[in-house]
Amino acid sequence: MNLLNVIILGIVEGISEFLPISSTYHLIITSWIIGVSETEFVKLFQVVIQVGAILSVVLLYWKEIISSKSLLAKLIISFIPTGIVGLFFYKVIKNVFFENLIASTLVFITVGIVFVLIEKAIKEEKITINKKLKELTIWQAIFIGLFQACAIVPGVSRSGAVLIGMLIFGYNRNDSAKYSFMLSIPTISAAALFDLVKSREVLMVDQSQYLILLIGAIIAFISAYFGVLWLIKYLQNHSLVIFGWYRIGLGILLLFGLLTSS
């Protein structure tokens, strides 16, 4: 993996991790396009750049999280269903979707359609989104965790699944996005730790490869930091429908490419 690949994948991870467009899917597709094979080191690299991205959210929101025991408790509660599903179904999902780009692309498109339909319902006032994060109940936190658990499937998007759940429960877009960011901290940290424990022998890399990991993590951190700030500002005056149409358009284009190249 050369420096250009490191930069591209770091930027893709940083931007797509917190936008509702599925970072896993974008990393899979981008790697396929630029010709990066999924070696053990590349798997480690993907984990490390995820950690880089998550550190940007820690920097932005750690004070708000630790200052509210209620918020911290709800984040833990939301994480539990995700952790359970991930622990028991990760291998099954990986075998079905990670090696099947067509299947994950269909999922990618489907979630885009869900976004368009939800925003249509909001526009027609069938769903009212005026609740604030402080109104989140324990039961809703549990269900948000179940929504997030769906993101174990490549193409769903962890942040996208949380946003869908929050909007259905009537929370405003900004607070919905903020909760998805905060919930990413325990979720991605646990997933990264799990992957590192499984692949601890891969950590024995030479000095030049450590430099690659560091560069990737820094690039992911910077791009994620600005991506989070941009999304919060964007959602103050815009809906999520653009992400729905982006998913549908890109998904159809990639599906055509995958089918014609196979």
Short mmCIF file of C-alpha atoms in Angstrom, two decimals:
data_model
loop_
_atom_site.label_atom_id
_atom_site.label_comp_id
_atom_site.label_asym_id
_atom_site.label_seq_id
_atom_site.Cartn_x
_atom_site.Cartn_y
_atom_site.Cartn_z
CA MET A 1 0.00 0.00 0.00
CA ASN A 2 1.60 3.27 -1.15
CA LEU A 3 1.31 6.76 0.35
CA LEU A 4 -1.41 7.84 -2.08
CA ASN A 5 -3.54 4.85 -1.08
CA VAL A 6 -3.00 5.73 2.59
CA ILE A 7 -4.13 9.32 2.01
CA ILE A 8 -7.19 8.30 -0.04
CA LEU A 9 -8.37 5.66 2.43
CA GLY A 10 -7.72 7.95 5.42
CA ILE A 11 -9.84 10.71 3.89
CA VAL A 12 -12.60 8.30 2.85
CA GLU A 13 -12.75 6.82 6.37
CA GLY A 14 -12.72 10.20 8.09
CA ILE A 15 -15.46 11.72 5.96
CA SER A 16 -17.71 8.68 5.64
CA GLU A 17 -17.50 7.45 9.25
CA PHE A 18 -19.89 10.08 10.59
CA LEU A 19 -21.92 10.89 7.50
CA PRO A 20 -24.87 8.52 6.96
CA ILE A 21 -23.28 6.88 3.93
CA SER A 22 -21.54 3.78 5.42
CA SER A 23 -17.79 4.05 5.95
CA THR A 24 -17.36 0.27 5.69
CA TYR A 25 -19.01 0.19 2.27
CA HIS A 26 -16.99 3.18 1.04
CA LEU A 27 -13.73 1.61 2.23
CA ILE A 28 -14.61 -1.67 0.50
CA ILE A 29 -15.54 0.06 -2.76
CA THR A 30 -12.61 2.51 -2.66
CA SER A 31 -10.15 -0.33 -2.01
CA TRP A 32 -11.65 -2.22 -4.95
CA ILE A 33 -11.34 0.83 -7.23
CA ILE A 34 -7.72 1.68 -6.31
CA GLY A 35 -6.67 -1.96 -6.24
CA VAL A 36 -5.86 -2.43 -2.55
CA SER A 37 -6.25 -6.09 -1.64
CA GLU A 38 -7.59 -7.03 1.80
CA THR A 39 -4.41 -8.35 3.41
CA GLU A 40 -4.02 -8.72 7.18
CA PHE A 41 -2.10 -5.44 7.27
CA VAL A 42 -4.84 -3.63 5.33
CA LYS A 43 -7.39 -4.94 7.85
CA LEU A 44 -5.21 -3.54 10.64
CA PHE A 45 -4.90 -0.25 8.76
CA GLN A 46 -8.70 0.02 8.51
CA VAL A 47 -9.02 -0.49 12.28
CA VAL A 48 -6.36 2.12 13.02
CA ILE A 49 -7.92 4.80 10.81
CA GLN A 50 -11.26 4.12 12.48
CA VAL A 51 -9.58 4.86 15.81
CA GLY A 52 -8.16 8.05 14.31
CA ALA A 53 -11.64 9.11 13.21
CA ILE A 54 -13.24 8.34 16.57
CA LEU A 55 -10.66 10.44 18.42
CA SER A 56 -12.04 13.51 16.65
CA VAL A 57 -15.45 12.89 18.24
CA VAL A 58 -13.85 12.32 21.64
CA LEU A 59 -12.15 15.70 21.28
CA LEU A 60 -15.40 17.42 20.29
CA TYR A 61 -17.83 15.86 22.77
CA TRP A 62 -16.04 14.36 25.80
CA LYS A 63 -16.84 17.31 28.08
CA GLU A 64 -20.55 17.17 27.23
CA ILE A 65 -20.68 13.41 27.81
CA ILE A 66 -18.92 13.32 31.18
CA SER A 67 -20.88 16.32 32.46
CA SER A 68 -24.21 14.45 32.16
CA LYS A 69 -24.66 11.16 34.02
CA SER A 70 -28.03 10.67 32.30
CA LEU A 71 -26.53 11.03 28.82
CA LEU A 72 -23.62 8.75 29.68
CA ALA A 73 -26.00 6.08 31.01
CA LYS A 74 -28.14 6.22 27.87
CA LEU A 75 -25.10 5.90 25.63
CA ILE A 76 -24.05 2.78 27.54
CA ILE A 77 -27.59 1.39 27.29
CA SER A 78 -27.66 2.03 23.52
CA PHE A 79 -24.29 0.35 23.11
CA ILE A 80 -25.29 -2.91 24.82
CA PRO A 81 -27.69 -4.25 22.10
CA THR A 82 -25.12 -3.38 19.44
CA GLY A 83 -22.38 -5.19 21.32
CA ILE A 84 -24.50 -8.31 21.78
CA VAL A 85 -25.56 -8.48 18.12
CA GLY A 86 -22.01 -7.81 16.94
CA LEU A 87 -20.56 -10.49 19.19
CA PHE A 88 -22.94 -13.23 18.05
CA PHE A 89 -23.64 -12.38 14.41
CA TYR A 90 -20.44 -10.75 13.11
CA LYS A 91 -19.07 -13.92 11.48
CA VAL A 92 -22.38 -14.74 9.78
CA ILE A 93 -22.77 -11.21 8.41
CA LYS A 94 -19.14 -11.11 7.31
CA ASN A 95 -19.50 -14.33 5.31
CA VAL A 96 -22.66 -13.11 3.57
CA PHE A 97 -21.93 -9.44 2.88
CA PHE A 98 -18.22 -8.58 3.21
CA GLU A 99 -17.26 -10.78 0.29
CA ASN A 100 -20.34 -9.88 -1.78
CA LEU A 101 -20.19 -6.34 -3.16
CA ILE A 102 -23.48 -6.74 -5.00
CA ALA A 103 -25.33 -7.65 -1.79
CA SER A 104 -23.81 -4.75 0.17
CA THR A 105 -24.57 -2.37 -2.73
CA LEU A 106 -28.24 -3.41 -2.67
CA VAL A 107 -28.27 -2.71 1.08
CA PHE A 108 -26.61 0.66 0.42
CA ILE A 109 -29.37 1.60 -2.05
CA THR A 110 -32.16 0.33 0.21
CA VAL A 111 -31.07 2.51 3.14
CA GLY A 112 -30.96 5.46 0.74
CA ILE A 113 -34.59 4.81 -0.16
CA VAL A 114 -35.45 4.69 3.57
CA PHE A 115 -33.87 8.14 4.05
CA VAL A 116 -35.88 9.59 1.17
CA LEU A 117 -39.12 8.09 2.51
CA ILE A 118 -38.50 9.32 6.08
CA GLU A 119 -37.74 12.85 4.91
CA LYS A 120 -40.88 12.73 2.75
CA ALA A 121 -42.91 11.74 5.83
CA ILE A 122 -41.35 14.61 7.80
CA LYS A 123 -42.13 17.08 5.02
CA GLU A 124 -45.75 15.88 4.94
CA GLU A 125 -45.82 16.18 8.77
CA LYS A 126 -46.54 12.48 9.24
CA ILE A 127 -43.46 12.50 11.48
CA THR A 128 -42.77 15.47 13.76
CA ILE A 129 -39.15 16.03 14.73
CA ASN A 130 -39.11 18.56 17.56
CA LYS A 131 -37.78 16.53 20.50
CA LYS A 132 -34.44 17.31 22.11
CA LEU A 133 -31.79 14.85 23.22
CA LYS A 134 -32.52 15.38 26.92
CA GLU A 135 -35.98 13.85 26.32
CA LEU A 136 -34.54 10.49 25.22
CA THR A 137 -35.99 7.68 27.34
CA ILE A 138 -34.34 4.45 28.47
CA TRP A 139 -36.55 2.35 26.18
CA GLN A 140 -35.79 4.60 23.23
CA ALA A 141 -32.07 4.31 24.00
CA ILE A 142 -32.42 0.51 23.86
CA PHE A 143 -34.21 0.65 20.50
CA ILE A 144 -31.62 3.09 19.13
CA GLY A 145 -29.02 0.48 20.05
CA LEU A 146 -30.97 -2.10 18.06
CA PHE A 147 -31.11 0.27 15.09
CA GLN A 148 -27.35 0.75 15.34
CA ALA A 149 -26.87 -3.03 15.48
CA CYS A 150 -28.21 -3.20 11.91
CA ALA A 151 -25.05 -1.38 10.84
CA ILE A 152 -23.06 -4.59 11.25
CA VAL A 153 -24.24 -5.17 7.67
CA PRO A 154 -21.94 -3.31 5.22
CA GLY A 155 -23.88 -0.61 3.39
CA VAL A 156 -26.24 0.26 6.25
CA SER A 157 -24.09 2.90 8.03
CA ARG A 158 -23.86 3.09 11.80
CA SER A 159 -24.59 6.82 11.90
CA GLY A 160 -27.34 6.37 9.31
CA ALA A 161 -29.07 3.66 11.34
CA VAL A 162 -28.96 5.80 14.50
CA LEU A 163 -30.28 8.82 12.60
CA ILE A 164 -33.17 6.80 11.19
CA GLY A 165 -34.09 5.55 14.67
CA MET A 166 -33.86 9.00 16.24
CA LEU A 167 -35.96 10.61 13.50
CA ILE A 168 -38.65 7.93 13.82
CA PHE A 169 -38.81 8.70 17.54
CA GLY A 170 -39.26 12.39 16.70
CA TYR A 171 -35.88 13.91 17.60
CA ASN A 172 -34.57 16.91 15.68
CA ARG A 173 -31.85 16.27 13.12
CA ASN A 174 -29.07 18.07 14.98
CA ASP A 175 -29.56 16.19 18.25
CA SER A 176 -30.02 12.95 16.31
CA ALA A 177 -26.66 13.48 14.60
CA LYS A 178 -25.01 14.45 17.88
CA TYR A 179 -26.24 11.27 19.58
CA SER A 180 -24.97 9.18 16.68
CA PHE A 181 -21.55 10.83 17.03
CA MET A 182 -21.41 10.23 20.79
CA LEU A 183 -22.63 6.65 20.47
CA SER A 184 -19.83 5.98 18.01
CA ILE A 185 -17.26 6.35 20.80
CA PRO A 186 -18.04 3.14 22.74
CA THR A 187 -19.20 1.30 19.63
CA ILE A 188 -16.20 1.86 17.38
CA SER A 189 -13.76 1.66 20.29
CA ALA A 190 -15.11 -1.76 21.28
CA ALA A 191 -15.11 -2.98 17.67
CA ALA A 192 -11.54 -1.76 17.16
CA LEU A 193 -10.37 -3.42 20.37
CA PHE A 194 -12.09 -6.66 19.36
CA ASP A 195 -10.39 -6.62 15.95
CA LEU A 196 -6.99 -5.82 17.45
CA VAL A 197 -7.25 -8.66 19.95
CA LYS A 198 -8.17 -11.07 17.14
CA SER A 199 -5.27 -9.88 14.99
CA ARG A 200 -2.68 -9.08 17.66
CA GLU A 201 0.04 -10.94 15.77
CA VAL A 202 -0.37 -8.46 12.89
CA LEU A 203 0.74 -5.67 15.24
CA MET A 204 4.28 -7.01 14.87
CA VAL A 205 5.00 -4.87 11.82
CA ASP A 206 8.19 -3.06 10.84
CA GLN A 207 8.87 0.61 11.53
CA SER A 208 7.88 1.82 8.04
CA GLN A 209 4.46 0.19 8.39
CA TYR A 210 3.91 1.91 11.75
CA LEU A 211 4.50 5.19 9.93
CA ILE A 212 1.81 4.25 7.40
CA LEU A 213 -0.62 3.52 10.25
CA LEU A 214 0.19 6.84 11.93
CA ILE A 215 -0.26 8.87 8.74
CA GLY A 216 -3.57 7.15 8.00
CA ALA A 217 -4.85 7.77 11.53
CA ILE A 218 -3.90 11.46 11.44
CA ILE A 219 -5.56 11.98 8.06
CA ALA A 220 -8.71 10.19 9.24
CA PHE A 221 -8.74 12.29 12.43
CA ILE A 222 -8.51 15.60 10.56
CA SER A 223 -11.07 14.72 7.89
CA ALA A 224 -13.48 13.28 10.48
CA TYR A 225 -13.16 16.38 12.68
CA PHE A 226 -14.17 18.71 9.88
CA GLY A 227 -16.76 16.24 8.59
CA VAL A 228 -18.57 16.23 11.95
CA LEU A 229 -18.52 20.04 12.19
CA TRP A 230 -19.81 20.32 8.62
CA LEU A 231 -22.69 17.89 9.16
CA ILE A 232 -23.87 19.63 12.34
CA LYS A 233 -23.87 22.97 10.52
CA TYR A 234 -25.52 21.49 7.42
CA LEU A 235 -28.38 19.92 9.38
CA GLN A 236 -29.31 23.26 10.93
CA ASN A 237 -30.99 24.23 7.65
CA HIS A 238 -31.14 21.05 5.55
CA SER A 239 -32.67 17.60 5.58
CA LEU A 240 -30.96 14.25 5.09
CA VAL A 241 -32.61 13.64 1.73
CA ILE A 242 -29.41 14.49 -0.18
CA PHE A 243 -27.71 11.50 1.46
CA GLY A 244 -30.61 9.29 0.43
CA TRP A 245 -30.33 10.32 -3.21
CA TYR A 246 -26.53 10.08 -3.04
CA ARG A 247 -26.85 6.48 -1.88
CA ILE A 248 -29.40 5.62 -4.56
CA GLY A 249 -27.46 7.30 -7.38
CA LEU A 250 -24.02 5.99 -6.43
CA GLY A 251 -25.43 2.56 -5.60
CA ILE A 252 -27.09 2.16 -9.00
CA LEU A 253 -23.92 3.34 -10.76
CA LEU A 254 -21.73 0.91 -8.81
CA LEU A 255 -24.23 -1.92 -9.21
CA PHE A 256 -24.09 -1.44 -12.97
CA GLY A 257 -20.27 -1.45 -12.84
CA LEU A 258 -20.16 -4.58 -10.69
CA LEU A 259 -22.61 -6.48 -12.87
CA THR A 260 -20.88 -5.55 -16.13
CA SER A 261 -17.38 -6.33 -14.81
CA SER A 262 -18.30 -9.77 -13.43
#
